[in-house]
Amino acid sequence: MADRPVLLEALGVTKTFAGERGLFGLGPSKPPTPVLHGVDLVMDYGEVTGLIGESGSGKTTFGKCLLRIVEPDGGTIKLQGEDWRGVEPKALQAARAKYQMIYQNPYACLNPGLTISAHLRETLKVFQGITGTAAVDRVGEELGRFGMRDKAGSYPGELSGGEKRRVSVARTLLTKPSLVVADEPTSGLDASVKADVLDRMLDARDADTAYLFISHDLDVIRFVSDRILVMYRGRIVERMEKDRIDPELPHHPYTIRLFEAARADIPTEEESRAMAAAADLPIDTNVGCPYRGLCQIWNDRGRPEDDCASVRPELVSIHSMQRVACHVLAEQASVESPSASSQETSP
Ligand SMILES: Nc1ncnc2c1ncn2[C@@H]1O[C@H](COP(=O)(O)OP(=O)(O)O)[C@@H](O)[C@H]1O
Ligand code: SF4
Ligand SMILES: [Mg+2]
């Protein structure tokens, strides 16, 4: 096992959605939307990486780019040592048995006219060519792991929201994938159902299965993840190991805002006003730190023409288990601990 290649090595992944013409090709064309600006992710077997960020920050696009459900524009992606971007389109479907996605809205993926057993047997047939009694046995076993064996003959419309999620997770794990991108798999569920789905998901996985777990729910991410990536407008602004997921420790100002939003649920009126005011100010996010318009530190210091305004911050180590893209935190860390960057061991 020791000499097998790392499961996933994605470096500098970029994506810009092309601009579109208006309805019927008339009207002004929309400008292209740059969504990912060079995102890195290295994951090994059995690891759970949480990806958090506000709605629209590019989390889903990144997950889809990793699996080539959306084609990335740039960067390299290696899966089990193989150049994944070089795999021919016709070979992708078969290869995807090992790399699966749990979609944000599983209902859309369930055909109301098919029983749960039929859905799962179809997955086995398409990805692994397994049919007949072998398929029935595998499906029964998988549903059993999710406490759903008695629902094999039910139709999607007869299941609760939580049960539908469990079916969609069971279907994903059926092919024993090495990597699962789980996109908000518990959004919209109430707390007890959410906990049940998460528990079953983590219990049922193969010890080797790695997850990229996407959510805007910090509690969920904290519960499931070995490490967290924080994405802001298509860039990773912080990467921390589980032990650093603590609001009392130093964090990127954007991460702090996510921690605060998780506590308060919604921004206060004052915060909303401050954010709206900041959004109105003309700030060129192509230079300097893209977060500075909303950054408490930079705004508190009176918006100086310093590195925040002119130099794009890169992810640097401020602790052996934490990297941030922030000039101020990097400087504080190097003042407090000149050897911080030499403690870094992982990418
Ligand atoms: N197919 C698409 N075409 C054009 N723009 C898209 C497409 N998919 C996503 N986007 C845009 O990309 C940005 C990031 O979206 P998304 O990856 O869904 O973010 P998140 O999952 O973090 O909410 C948004 O501005 C969204 O409108
Ligand atoms: S680099 Fe400057 S503007 Fe950006 S988050 Fe850090 S302090 Fe704020
Ligand atoms: Mg999303």
PDB file of C-alpha atoms in Angstrom, residues 30-317:
ATOM      1  CA  LYS A  30     -22.916  38.591 -20.623  1.00  0.00           C
ATOM      2  CA  PRO A  31     -19.205  38.818 -19.828  1.00  0.00           C
ATOM      3  CA  PRO A  32     -17.333  35.579 -19.087  1.00  0.00           C
ATOM      4  CA  THR A  33     -17.462  34.554 -15.415  1.00  0.00           C
ATOM      5  CA  PRO A  34     -14.105  33.579 -13.921  1.00  0.00           C
ATOM      6  CA  VAL A  35     -15.022  31.198 -11.103  1.00  0.00           C
ATOM      7  CA  LEU A  36     -11.864  29.289 -10.114  1.00  0.00           C
ATOM      8  CA  HIS A  37      -8.492  31.024  -9.970  1.00  0.00           C
ATOM      9  CA  GLY A  38      -5.989  28.217  -9.506  1.00  0.00           C
ATOM     10  CA  VAL A  39      -7.202  25.872  -6.772  1.00  0.00           C
ATOM     11  CA  ASP A  40      -4.972  23.127  -5.335  1.00  0.00           C
ATOM     12  CA  LEU A  41      -6.133  20.027  -3.477  1.00  0.00           C
ATOM     13  CA  VAL A  42      -4.129  16.963  -2.504  1.00  0.00           C
ATOM     14  CA  MET A  43      -6.012  14.116  -0.830  1.00  0.00           C
ATOM     15  CA  ASP A  44      -5.139  10.587   0.116  1.00  0.00           C
ATOM     16  CA  TYR A  45      -7.272   7.485   0.598  1.00  0.00           C
ATOM     17  CA  GLY A  46      -9.749   7.621   3.462  1.00  0.00           C
ATOM     18  CA  GLU A  47      -9.351  11.350   4.122  1.00  0.00           C
ATOM     19  CA  VAL A  48     -12.247  13.761   4.526  1.00  0.00           C
ATOM     20  CA  THR A  49     -11.605  17.298   3.362  1.00  0.00           C
ATOM     21  CA  GLY A  50     -14.302  19.867   4.068  1.00  0.00           C
ATOM     22  CA  LEU A  51     -14.782  22.722   1.604  1.00  0.00           C
ATOM     23  CA  ILE A  52     -16.604  25.717   2.966  1.00  0.00           C
ATOM     24  CA  GLY A  53     -17.487  29.138   1.615  1.00  0.00           C
ATOM     25  CA  GLU A  54     -20.479  31.326   0.946  1.00  0.00           C
ATOM     26  CA  SER A  55     -22.941  30.563  -1.790  1.00  0.00           C
ATOM     27  CA  GLY A  56     -21.447  31.440  -5.171  1.00  0.00           C
ATOM     28  CA  SER A  57     -17.819  31.075  -4.060  1.00  0.00           C
ATOM     29  CA  GLY A  58     -17.215  28.231  -6.555  1.00  0.00           C
ATOM     30  CA  LYS A  59     -17.417  25.132  -4.337  1.00  0.00           C
ATOM     31  CA  THR A  60     -19.727  23.119  -6.576  1.00  0.00           C
ATOM     32  CA  THR A  61     -17.826  24.153  -9.696  1.00  0.00           C
ATOM     33  CA  PHE A  62     -14.569  22.974  -8.124  1.00  0.00           C
ATOM     34  CA  GLY A  63     -16.082  19.606  -7.122  1.00  0.00           C
ATOM     35  CA  LYS A  64     -17.475  19.145 -10.625  1.00  0.00           C
ATOM     36  CA  CYS A  65     -14.171  20.156 -12.242  1.00  0.00           C
ATOM     37  CA  LEU A  66     -12.331  17.523 -10.175  1.00  0.00           C
ATOM     38  CA  LEU A  67     -14.609  14.821 -11.589  1.00  0.00           C
ATOM     39  CA  ARG A  68     -14.795  16.465 -15.043  1.00  0.00           C
ATOM     40  CA  ILE A  69     -18.559  16.816 -14.795  1.00  0.00           C
ATOM     41  CA  VAL A  70     -17.601  20.381 -15.711  1.00  0.00           C
ATOM     42  CA  GLU A  71     -14.409  20.591 -17.775  1.00  0.00           C
ATOM     43  CA  PRO A  72     -11.726  22.747 -16.119  1.00  0.00           C
ATOM     44  CA  ASP A  73      -9.844  25.243 -18.321  1.00  0.00           C
ATOM     45  CA  GLY A  74      -6.461  24.828 -16.709  1.00  0.00           C
ATOM     46  CA  GLY A  75      -4.419  23.067 -14.069  1.00  0.00           C
ATOM     47  CA  THR A  76      -3.423  19.450 -13.627  1.00  0.00           C
ATOM     48  CA  ILE A  77      -5.525  16.717 -12.017  1.00  0.00           C
ATOM     49  CA  LYS A  78      -4.040  13.343 -11.205  1.00  0.00           C
ATOM     50  CA  LEU A  79      -6.257  10.583  -9.820  1.00  0.00           C
ATOM     51  CA  GLN A  80      -4.407   7.507  -8.565  1.00  0.00           C
ATOM     52  CA  GLY A  81      -1.381   8.765 -10.465  1.00  0.00           C
ATOM     53  CA  GLU A  82      -3.252   8.988 -13.780  1.00  0.00           C
ATOM     54  CA  ASP A  83      -3.554  12.206 -15.795  1.00  0.00           C
ATOM     55  CA  TRP A  84      -7.304  12.550 -15.327  1.00  0.00           C
ATOM     56  CA  ARG A  85      -7.665  15.497 -17.697  1.00  0.00           C
ATOM     57  CA  GLY A  86      -6.128  13.357 -20.435  1.00  0.00           C
ATOM     58  CA  VAL A  87      -8.750  10.565 -20.153  1.00  0.00           C
ATOM     59  CA  GLU A  88     -10.744  10.344 -23.392  1.00  0.00           C
ATOM     60  CA  PRO A  89     -14.429  11.363 -23.029  1.00  0.00           C
ATOM     61  CA  LYS A  90     -15.633   7.879 -24.005  1.00  0.00           C
ATOM     62  CA  ALA A  91     -13.591   6.283 -21.215  1.00  0.00           C
ATOM     63  CA  LEU A  92     -14.840   8.741 -18.591  1.00  0.00           C
ATOM     64  CA  GLN A  93     -18.135   7.026 -17.785  1.00  0.00           C
ATOM     65  CA  ALA A  94     -16.491   3.735 -16.808  1.00  0.00           C
ATOM     66  CA  ALA A  95     -13.739   5.523 -14.865  1.00  0.00           C
ATOM     67  CA  ARG A  96     -16.332   7.488 -12.906  1.00  0.00           C
ATOM     68  CA  ALA A  97     -17.353   4.353 -10.991  1.00  0.00           C
ATOM     69  CA  LYS A  98     -14.302   5.119  -8.833  1.00  0.00           C
ATOM     70  CA  TYR A  99     -14.944   8.857  -8.572  1.00  0.00           C
ATOM     71  CA  GLN A 100     -18.502   9.752  -7.681  1.00  0.00           C
ATOM     72  CA  MET A 101     -20.569  12.803  -6.855  1.00  0.00           C
ATOM     73  CA  ILE A 102     -23.450  13.118  -4.430  1.00  0.00           C
ATOM     74  CA  TYR A 103     -25.507  15.969  -5.823  1.00  0.00           C
ATOM     75  CA  GLN A 104     -26.984  18.808  -3.852  1.00  0.00           C
ATOM     76  CA  ASN A 105     -30.486  17.902  -4.976  1.00  0.00           C
ATOM     77  CA  PRO A 106     -30.826  14.104  -4.957  1.00  0.00           C
ATOM     78  CA  TYR A 107     -34.541  14.282  -5.792  1.00  0.00           C
ATOM     79  CA  ALA A 108     -33.735  15.448  -9.296  1.00  0.00           C
ATOM     80  CA  CYS A 109     -31.657  12.274  -9.794  1.00  0.00           C
ATOM     81  CA  LEU A 110     -34.426   9.843  -8.754  1.00  0.00           C
ATOM     82  CA  ASN A 111     -36.951   8.715 -11.352  1.00  0.00           C
ATOM     83  CA  PRO A 112     -40.424   8.710  -9.714  1.00  0.00           C
ATOM     84  CA  GLY A 113     -41.443   5.659 -11.793  1.00  0.00           C
ATOM     85  CA  LEU A 114     -38.598   3.402 -10.612  1.00  0.00           C
ATOM     86  CA  THR A 115     -38.363   1.523  -7.324  1.00  0.00           C
ATOM     87  CA  ILE A 116     -35.380   2.108  -5.064  1.00  0.00           C
ATOM     88  CA  SER A 117     -34.058  -1.356  -5.880  1.00  0.00           C
ATOM     89  CA  ALA A 118     -34.350  -0.623  -9.624  1.00  0.00           C
ATOM     90  CA  HIS A 119     -32.353   2.608  -9.219  1.00  0.00           C
ATOM     91  CA  LEU A 120     -29.532   0.845  -7.454  1.00  0.00           C
ATOM     92  CA  ARG A 121     -29.493  -2.148  -9.817  1.00  0.00           C
ATOM     93  CA  GLU A 122     -29.279   0.246 -12.761  1.00  0.00           C
ATOM     94  CA  THR A 123     -26.203   1.860 -11.190  1.00  0.00           C
ATOM     95  CA  LEU A 124     -24.520  -1.558 -10.803  1.00  0.00           C
ATOM     96  CA  LYS A 125     -25.349  -2.461 -14.392  1.00  0.00           C
ATOM     97  CA  VAL A 126     -24.081   0.809 -15.901  1.00  0.00           C
ATOM     98  CA  PHE A 127     -20.873   1.108 -13.920  1.00  0.00           C
ATOM     99  CA  GLN A 128     -19.911  -2.489 -13.214  1.00  0.00           C
ATOM    100  CA  GLY A 129     -21.968  -4.689 -15.551  1.00  0.00           C
ATOM    101  CA  ILE A 130     -23.454  -6.550 -12.555  1.00  0.00           C
ATOM    102  CA  THR A 131     -27.002  -7.876 -13.157  1.00  0.00           C
ATOM    103  CA  GLY A 132     -29.432 -10.607 -11.996  1.00  0.00           C
ATOM    104  CA  THR A 133     -29.293 -12.125  -8.520  1.00  0.00           C
ATOM    105  CA  ALA A 134     -25.759 -10.823  -7.944  1.00  0.00           C
ATOM    106  CA  ALA A 135     -27.154  -7.288  -8.346  1.00  0.00           C
ATOM    107  CA  VAL A 136     -30.188  -7.984  -6.147  1.00  0.00           C
ATOM    108  CA  ASP A 137     -27.907  -9.323  -3.387  1.00  0.00           C
ATOM    109  CA  ARG A 138     -25.509  -6.343  -3.572  1.00  0.00           C
ATOM    110  CA  VAL A 139     -28.408  -3.877  -3.515  1.00  0.00           C
ATOM    111  CA  GLY A 140     -29.977  -5.606  -0.501  1.00  0.00           C
ATOM    112  CA  GLU A 141     -26.659  -5.544   1.334  1.00  0.00           C
ATOM    113  CA  GLU A 142     -26.087  -1.836   0.581  1.00  0.00           C
ATOM    114  CA  LEU A 143     -29.632  -0.828   1.558  1.00  0.00           C
ATOM    115  CA  GLY A 144     -29.176  -2.852   4.765  1.00  0.00           C
ATOM    116  CA  ARG A 145     -26.146  -0.742   5.683  1.00  0.00           C
ATOM    117  CA  PHE A 146     -28.388   2.324   5.430  1.00  0.00           C
ATOM    118  CA  GLY A 147     -31.256   0.743   7.392  1.00  0.00           C
ATOM    119  CA  MET A 148     -33.386   0.731   4.240  1.00  0.00           C
ATOM    120  CA  ARG A 149     -33.651  -2.937   3.251  1.00  0.00           C
ATOM    121  CA  ASP A 150     -37.437  -2.875   3.658  1.00  0.00           C
ATOM    122  CA  LYS A 151     -37.690   0.066   1.247  1.00  0.00           C
ATOM    123  CA  ALA A 152     -36.266  -1.799  -1.760  1.00  0.00           C
ATOM    124  CA  GLY A 153     -39.686  -2.022  -3.419  1.00  0.00           C
ATOM    125  CA  SER A 154     -40.741   1.559  -2.571  1.00  0.00           C
ATOM    126  CA  TYR A 155     -40.944   4.428  -5.049  1.00  0.00           C
ATOM    127  CA  PRO A 156     -39.146   7.735  -4.371  1.00  0.00           C
ATOM    128  CA  GLY A 157     -42.458   9.491  -3.709  1.00  0.00           C
ATOM    129  CA  GLU A 158     -43.089   7.137  -0.779  1.00  0.00           C
ATOM    130  CA  LEU A 159     -39.883   8.112   1.042  1.00  0.00           C
ATOM    131  CA  SER A 160     -39.178  10.929   3.493  1.00  0.00           C
ATOM    132  CA  GLY A 161     -36.532  13.577   2.706  1.00  0.00           C
ATOM    133  CA  GLY A 162     -33.980  11.844   4.925  1.00  0.00           C
ATOM    134  CA  GLU A 163     -34.677   8.452   3.334  1.00  0.00           C
ATOM    135  CA  LYS A 164     -34.195   9.887  -0.164  1.00  0.00           C
ATOM    136  CA  ARG A 165     -30.816  11.269   0.900  1.00  0.00           C
ATOM    137  CA  ARG A 166     -29.840   7.883   2.307  1.00  0.00           C
ATOM    138  CA  VAL A 167     -30.796   6.244  -0.997  1.00  0.00           C
ATOM    139  CA  SER A 168     -28.716   8.728  -2.948  1.00  0.00           C
ATOM    140  CA  VAL A 169     -25.715   8.127  -0.664  1.00  0.00           C
ATOM    141  CA  ALA A 170     -26.205   4.330  -0.821  1.00  0.00           C
ATOM    142  CA  ARG A 171     -26.300   4.539  -4.600  1.00  0.00           C
ATOM    143  CA  THR A 172     -23.058   6.518  -4.647  1.00  0.00           C
ATOM    144  CA  LEU A 173     -21.245   4.077  -2.361  1.00  0.00           C
ATOM    145  CA  LEU A 174     -22.517   1.033  -4.251  1.00  0.00           C
ATOM    146  CA  THR A 175     -19.610   1.135  -6.702  1.00  0.00           C
ATOM    147  CA  LYS A 176     -17.108   1.381  -3.817  1.00  0.00           C
ATOM    148  CA  PRO A 177     -15.614   4.643  -5.080  1.00  0.00           C
ATOM    149  CA  SER A 178     -12.173   5.852  -4.016  1.00  0.00           C
ATOM    150  CA  LEU A 179     -13.240   9.491  -4.081  1.00  0.00           C
ATOM    151  CA  VAL A 180     -16.654  10.994  -3.398  1.00  0.00           C
ATOM    152  CA  VAL A 181     -17.474  14.648  -3.904  1.00  0.00           C
ATOM    153  CA  ALA A 182     -20.437  15.199  -1.580  1.00  0.00           C
ATOM    154  CA  ASP A 183     -22.101  18.506  -2.457  1.00  0.00           C
ATOM    155  CA  GLU A 184     -24.210  19.786   0.438  1.00  0.00           C
ATOM    156  CA  PRO A 185     -25.519  16.253   1.100  1.00  0.00           C
ATOM    157  CA  THR A 186     -27.492  17.311   4.167  1.00  0.00           C
ATOM    158  CA  SER A 187     -28.780  20.754   3.204  1.00  0.00           C
ATOM    159  CA  GLY A 188     -32.460  21.264   3.891  1.00  0.00           C
ATOM    160  CA  LEU A 189     -32.667  18.383   6.396  1.00  0.00           C
ATOM    161  CA  ASP A 190     -33.551  19.039  10.004  1.00  0.00           C
ATOM    162  CA  ALA A 191     -30.905  18.472  12.666  1.00  0.00           C
ATOM    163  CA  SER A 192     -31.716  14.901  13.751  1.00  0.00           C
ATOM    164  CA  VAL A 193     -32.151  13.618  10.172  1.00  0.00           C
ATOM    165  CA  LYS A 194     -28.956  15.418   9.190  1.00  0.00           C
ATOM    166  CA  ALA A 195     -26.997  13.688  11.944  1.00  0.00           C
ATOM    167  CA  ASP A 196     -28.466  10.314  10.962  1.00  0.00           C
ATOM    168  CA  VAL A 197     -27.508  10.731   7.275  1.00  0.00           C
ATOM    169  CA  LEU A 198     -23.987  11.877   8.199  1.00  0.00           C
ATOM    170  CA  ASP A 199     -23.476   8.991  10.626  1.00  0.00           C
ATOM    171  CA  ARG A 200     -24.579   6.400   8.116  1.00  0.00           C
ATOM    172  CA  MET A 201     -22.527   7.997   5.381  1.00  0.00           C
ATOM    173  CA  LEU A 202     -19.327   7.855   7.403  1.00  0.00           C
ATOM    174  CA  ASP A 203     -20.046   4.399   8.861  1.00  0.00           C
ATOM    175  CA  ALA A 204     -20.919   2.842   5.513  1.00  0.00           C
ATOM    176  CA  ARG A 205     -17.874   4.026   3.604  1.00  0.00           C
ATOM    177  CA  ASP A 206     -14.971   1.822   2.826  1.00  0.00           C
ATOM    178  CA  ALA A 207     -11.948   2.750   4.976  1.00  0.00           C
ATOM    179  CA  ASP A 208     -10.249   3.783   1.731  1.00  0.00           C
ATOM    180  CA  THR A 209     -12.972   6.119   0.485  1.00  0.00           C
ATOM    181  CA  ALA A 210     -11.988   9.782   0.551  1.00  0.00           C
ATOM    182  CA  TYR A 211     -14.540  12.554   0.633  1.00  0.00           C
ATOM    183  CA  LEU A 212     -14.463  16.120  -0.523  1.00  0.00           C
ATOM    184  CA  PHE A 213     -17.308  17.332   1.617  1.00  0.00           C
ATOM    185  CA  ILE A 214     -18.842  20.588   0.407  1.00  0.00           C
ATOM    186  CA  SER A 215     -21.064  22.612   2.675  1.00  0.00           C
ATOM    187  CA  HIS A 216     -21.772  26.112   3.831  1.00  0.00           C
ATOM    188  CA  ASP A 217     -22.724  24.619   7.221  1.00  0.00           C
ATOM    189  CA  LEU A 218     -19.703  24.964   9.481  1.00  0.00           C
ATOM    190  CA  ASP A 219     -21.092  22.587  12.111  1.00  0.00           C
ATOM    191  CA  VAL A 220     -21.441  19.811   9.557  1.00  0.00           C
ATOM    192  CA  ILE A 221     -17.956  20.466   8.173  1.00  0.00           C
ATOM    193  CA  ARG A 222     -16.452  20.492  11.649  1.00  0.00           C
ATOM    194  CA  PHE A 223     -18.158  17.190  12.447  1.00  0.00           C
ATOM    195  CA  VAL A 224     -16.987  15.250   9.393  1.00  0.00           C
ATOM    196  CA  SER A 225     -13.655  16.731   8.275  1.00  0.00           C
ATOM    197  CA  ASP A 226     -10.021  15.870   8.890  1.00  0.00           C
ATOM    198  CA  ARG A 227      -9.142  19.255   7.407  1.00  0.00           C
ATOM    199  CA  ILE A 228     -10.956  22.253   5.993  1.00  0.00           C
ATOM    200  CA  LEU A 229     -10.423  24.423   2.971  1.00  0.00           C
ATOM    201  CA  VAL A 230     -12.045  27.846   2.997  1.00  0.00           C
ATOM    202  CA  MET A 231     -12.931  29.210  -0.443  1.00  0.00           C
ATOM    203  CA  TYR A 232     -13.554  32.854  -1.197  1.00  0.00           C
ATOM    204  CA  ARG A 233     -14.472  33.805  -4.768  1.00  0.00           C
ATOM    205  CA  GLY A 234     -12.699  30.873  -6.349  1.00  0.00           C
ATOM    206  CA  ARG A 235      -9.553  30.995  -4.213  1.00  0.00           C
ATOM    207  CA  ILE A 236      -8.536  29.001  -1.169  1.00  0.00           C
ATOM    208  CA  VAL A 237      -7.878  31.569   1.549  1.00  0.00           C
ATOM    209  CA  GLU A 238      -7.270  29.136   4.399  1.00  0.00           C
ATOM    210  CA  ARG A 239      -6.416  25.497   4.886  1.00  0.00           C
ATOM    211  CA  MET A 240      -6.441  24.002   8.373  1.00  0.00           C
ATOM    212  CA  GLU A 241      -6.231  20.627  10.030  1.00  0.00           C
ATOM    213  CA  LYS A 242      -9.080  19.536  12.302  1.00  0.00           C
ATOM    214  CA  ASP A 243      -7.321  20.661  15.477  1.00  0.00           C
ATOM    215  CA  ARG A 244      -7.172  24.260  14.200  1.00  0.00           C
ATOM    216  CA  ILE A 245     -10.937  24.501  13.568  1.00  0.00           C
ATOM    217  CA  ASP A 246     -11.359  26.678  16.590  1.00  0.00           C
ATOM    218  CA  PRO A 247     -12.758  30.228  16.457  1.00  0.00           C
ATOM    219  CA  GLU A 248     -10.478  31.224  19.359  1.00  0.00           C
ATOM    220  CA  LEU A 249      -7.347  30.675  17.233  1.00  0.00           C
ATOM    221  CA  PRO A 250      -6.055  33.151  14.596  1.00  0.00           C
ATOM    222  CA  HIS A 251      -7.814  32.788  11.223  1.00  0.00           C
ATOM    223  CA  HIS A 252      -8.184  34.545   7.892  1.00  0.00           C
ATOM    224  CA  PRO A 253     -10.679  37.439   8.305  1.00  0.00           C
ATOM    225  CA  TYR A 254     -13.054  35.681   5.891  1.00  0.00           C
ATOM    226  CA  THR A 255     -12.958  32.467   7.947  1.00  0.00           C
ATOM    227  CA  ILE A 256     -13.714  34.546  11.026  1.00  0.00           C
ATOM    228  CA  ARG A 257     -16.729  35.950   9.240  1.00  0.00           C
ATOM    229  CA  LEU A 258     -17.911  32.414   8.452  1.00  0.00           C
ATOM    230  CA  PHE A 259     -17.454  31.416  12.098  1.00  0.00           C
ATOM    231  CA  GLU A 260     -19.447  34.464  13.176  1.00  0.00           C
ATOM    232  CA  ALA A 261     -22.164  33.851  10.586  1.00  0.00           C
ATOM    233  CA  ALA A 262     -22.456  30.260  11.862  1.00  0.00           C
ATOM    234  CA  ARG A 263     -23.038  31.542  15.369  1.00  0.00           C
ATOM    235  CA  ALA A 264     -25.473  34.278  14.410  1.00  0.00           C
ATOM    236  CA  ASP A 265     -26.999  32.420  11.448  1.00  0.00           C
ATOM    237  CA  ILE A 266     -27.650  35.653   9.583  1.00  0.00           C
ATOM    238  CA  PRO A 267     -25.535  38.818   9.484  1.00  0.00           C
ATOM    239  CA  THR A 268     -26.683  41.576  11.814  1.00  0.00           C
ATOM    240  CA  GLU A 269     -28.216  44.684  10.297  1.00  0.00           C
ATOM    241  CA  GLU A 270     -25.035  46.605  11.031  1.00  0.00           C
ATOM    242  CA  GLU A 271     -22.919  43.950   9.291  1.00  0.00           C
ATOM    243  CA  SER A 272     -25.224  43.961   6.286  1.00  0.00           C
ATOM    244  CA  ARG A 273     -24.960  47.745   6.019  1.00  0.00           C
ATOM    245  CA  ALA A 274     -21.175  47.621   6.348  1.00  0.00           C
ATOM    246  CA  MET A 275     -20.985  44.928   3.678  1.00  0.00           C
ATOM    247  CA  ALA A 276     -23.252  46.864   1.311  1.00  0.00           C
ATOM    248  CA  ALA A 277     -21.196  50.018   1.834  1.00  0.00           C
ATOM    249  CA  ALA A 278     -17.977  48.117   1.195  1.00  0.00           C
ATOM    250  CA  ALA A 279     -19.437  46.520  -1.931  1.00  0.00           C
ATOM    251  CA  ASP A 280     -20.267  50.021  -3.281  1.00  0.00           C
ATOM    252  CA  LEU A 281     -16.685  51.206  -3.029  1.00  0.00           C
ATOM    253  CA  PRO A 282     -14.756  50.777  -6.252  1.00  0.00           C
ATOM    254  CA  ILE A 283     -12.080  48.244  -5.418  1.00  0.00           C
ATOM    255  CA  ASP A 284     -10.045  46.567  -8.118  1.00  0.00           C
ATOM    256  CA  THR A 285      -9.987  42.930  -7.027  1.00  0.00           C
ATOM    257  CA  ASN A 286      -7.548  42.086  -9.825  1.00  0.00           C
ATOM    258  CA  VAL A 287      -4.769  43.546  -7.715  1.00  0.00           C
ATOM    259  CA  GLY A 288      -4.002  43.091  -4.058  1.00  0.00           C
ATOM    260  CA  CYS A 289      -6.114  41.001  -1.732  1.00  0.00           C
ATOM    261  CA  PRO A 290      -9.542  40.267  -3.279  1.00  0.00           C
ATOM    262  CA  TYR A 291     -11.086  40.199   0.189  1.00  0.00           C
ATOM    263  CA  ARG A 292      -9.932  43.619   1.309  1.00  0.00           C
ATOM    264  CA  GLY A 293     -13.225  45.437   0.614  1.00  0.00           C
ATOM    265  CA  LEU A 294     -14.847  43.311   3.306  1.00  0.00           C
ATOM    266  CA  CYS A 295     -11.776  42.862   5.478  1.00  0.00           C
ATOM    267  CA  GLN A 296     -12.160  44.098   9.014  1.00  0.00           C
ATOM    268  CA  ILE A 297      -8.393  44.441   9.504  1.00  0.00           C
ATOM    269  CA  TRP A 298      -7.754  46.515   6.382  1.00  0.00           C
ATOM    270  CA  ASN A 299     -10.842  48.672   6.893  1.00  0.00           C
ATOM    271  CA  ASP A 300      -9.979  49.238  10.571  1.00  0.00           C
ATOM    272  CA  ARG A 301      -6.538  50.412   9.486  1.00  0.00           C
ATOM    273  CA  GLY A 302      -8.103  53.020   7.187  1.00  0.00           C
ATOM    274  CA  ARG A 303      -7.554  51.228   3.847  1.00  0.00           C
ATOM    275  CA  PRO A 304      -3.833  52.002   3.453  1.00  0.00           C
ATOM    276  CA  GLU A 305      -1.993  51.621   0.136  1.00  0.00           C
ATOM    277  CA  ASP A 306       0.015  48.714   1.468  1.00  0.00           C
ATOM    278  CA  ASP A 307       0.534  45.077   0.391  1.00  0.00           C
ATOM    279  CA  CYS A 308      -3.171  44.371   0.977  1.00  0.00           C
ATOM    280  CA  ALA A 309      -3.940  46.878  -1.779  1.00  0.00           C
ATOM    281  CA  SER A 310      -1.192  45.888  -4.212  1.00  0.00           C
ATOM    282  CA  VAL A 311       0.077  42.312  -3.705  1.00  0.00           C
ATOM    283  CA  ARG A 312      -2.027  39.169  -4.080  1.00  0.00           C
ATOM    284  CA  PRO A 313      -1.566  37.111  -0.884  1.00  0.00           C
ATOM    285  CA  GLU A 314      -0.574  33.466  -1.428  1.00  0.00           C
ATOM    286  CA  LEU A 315      -1.280  30.643   1.016  1.00  0.00           C
ATOM    287  CA  VAL A 316       1.556  30.556   3.541  1.00  0.00           C
ATOM    288  CA  SER A 317       2.054  28.541   6.666  1.00  0.00           C
TER     289      SER A 317
END
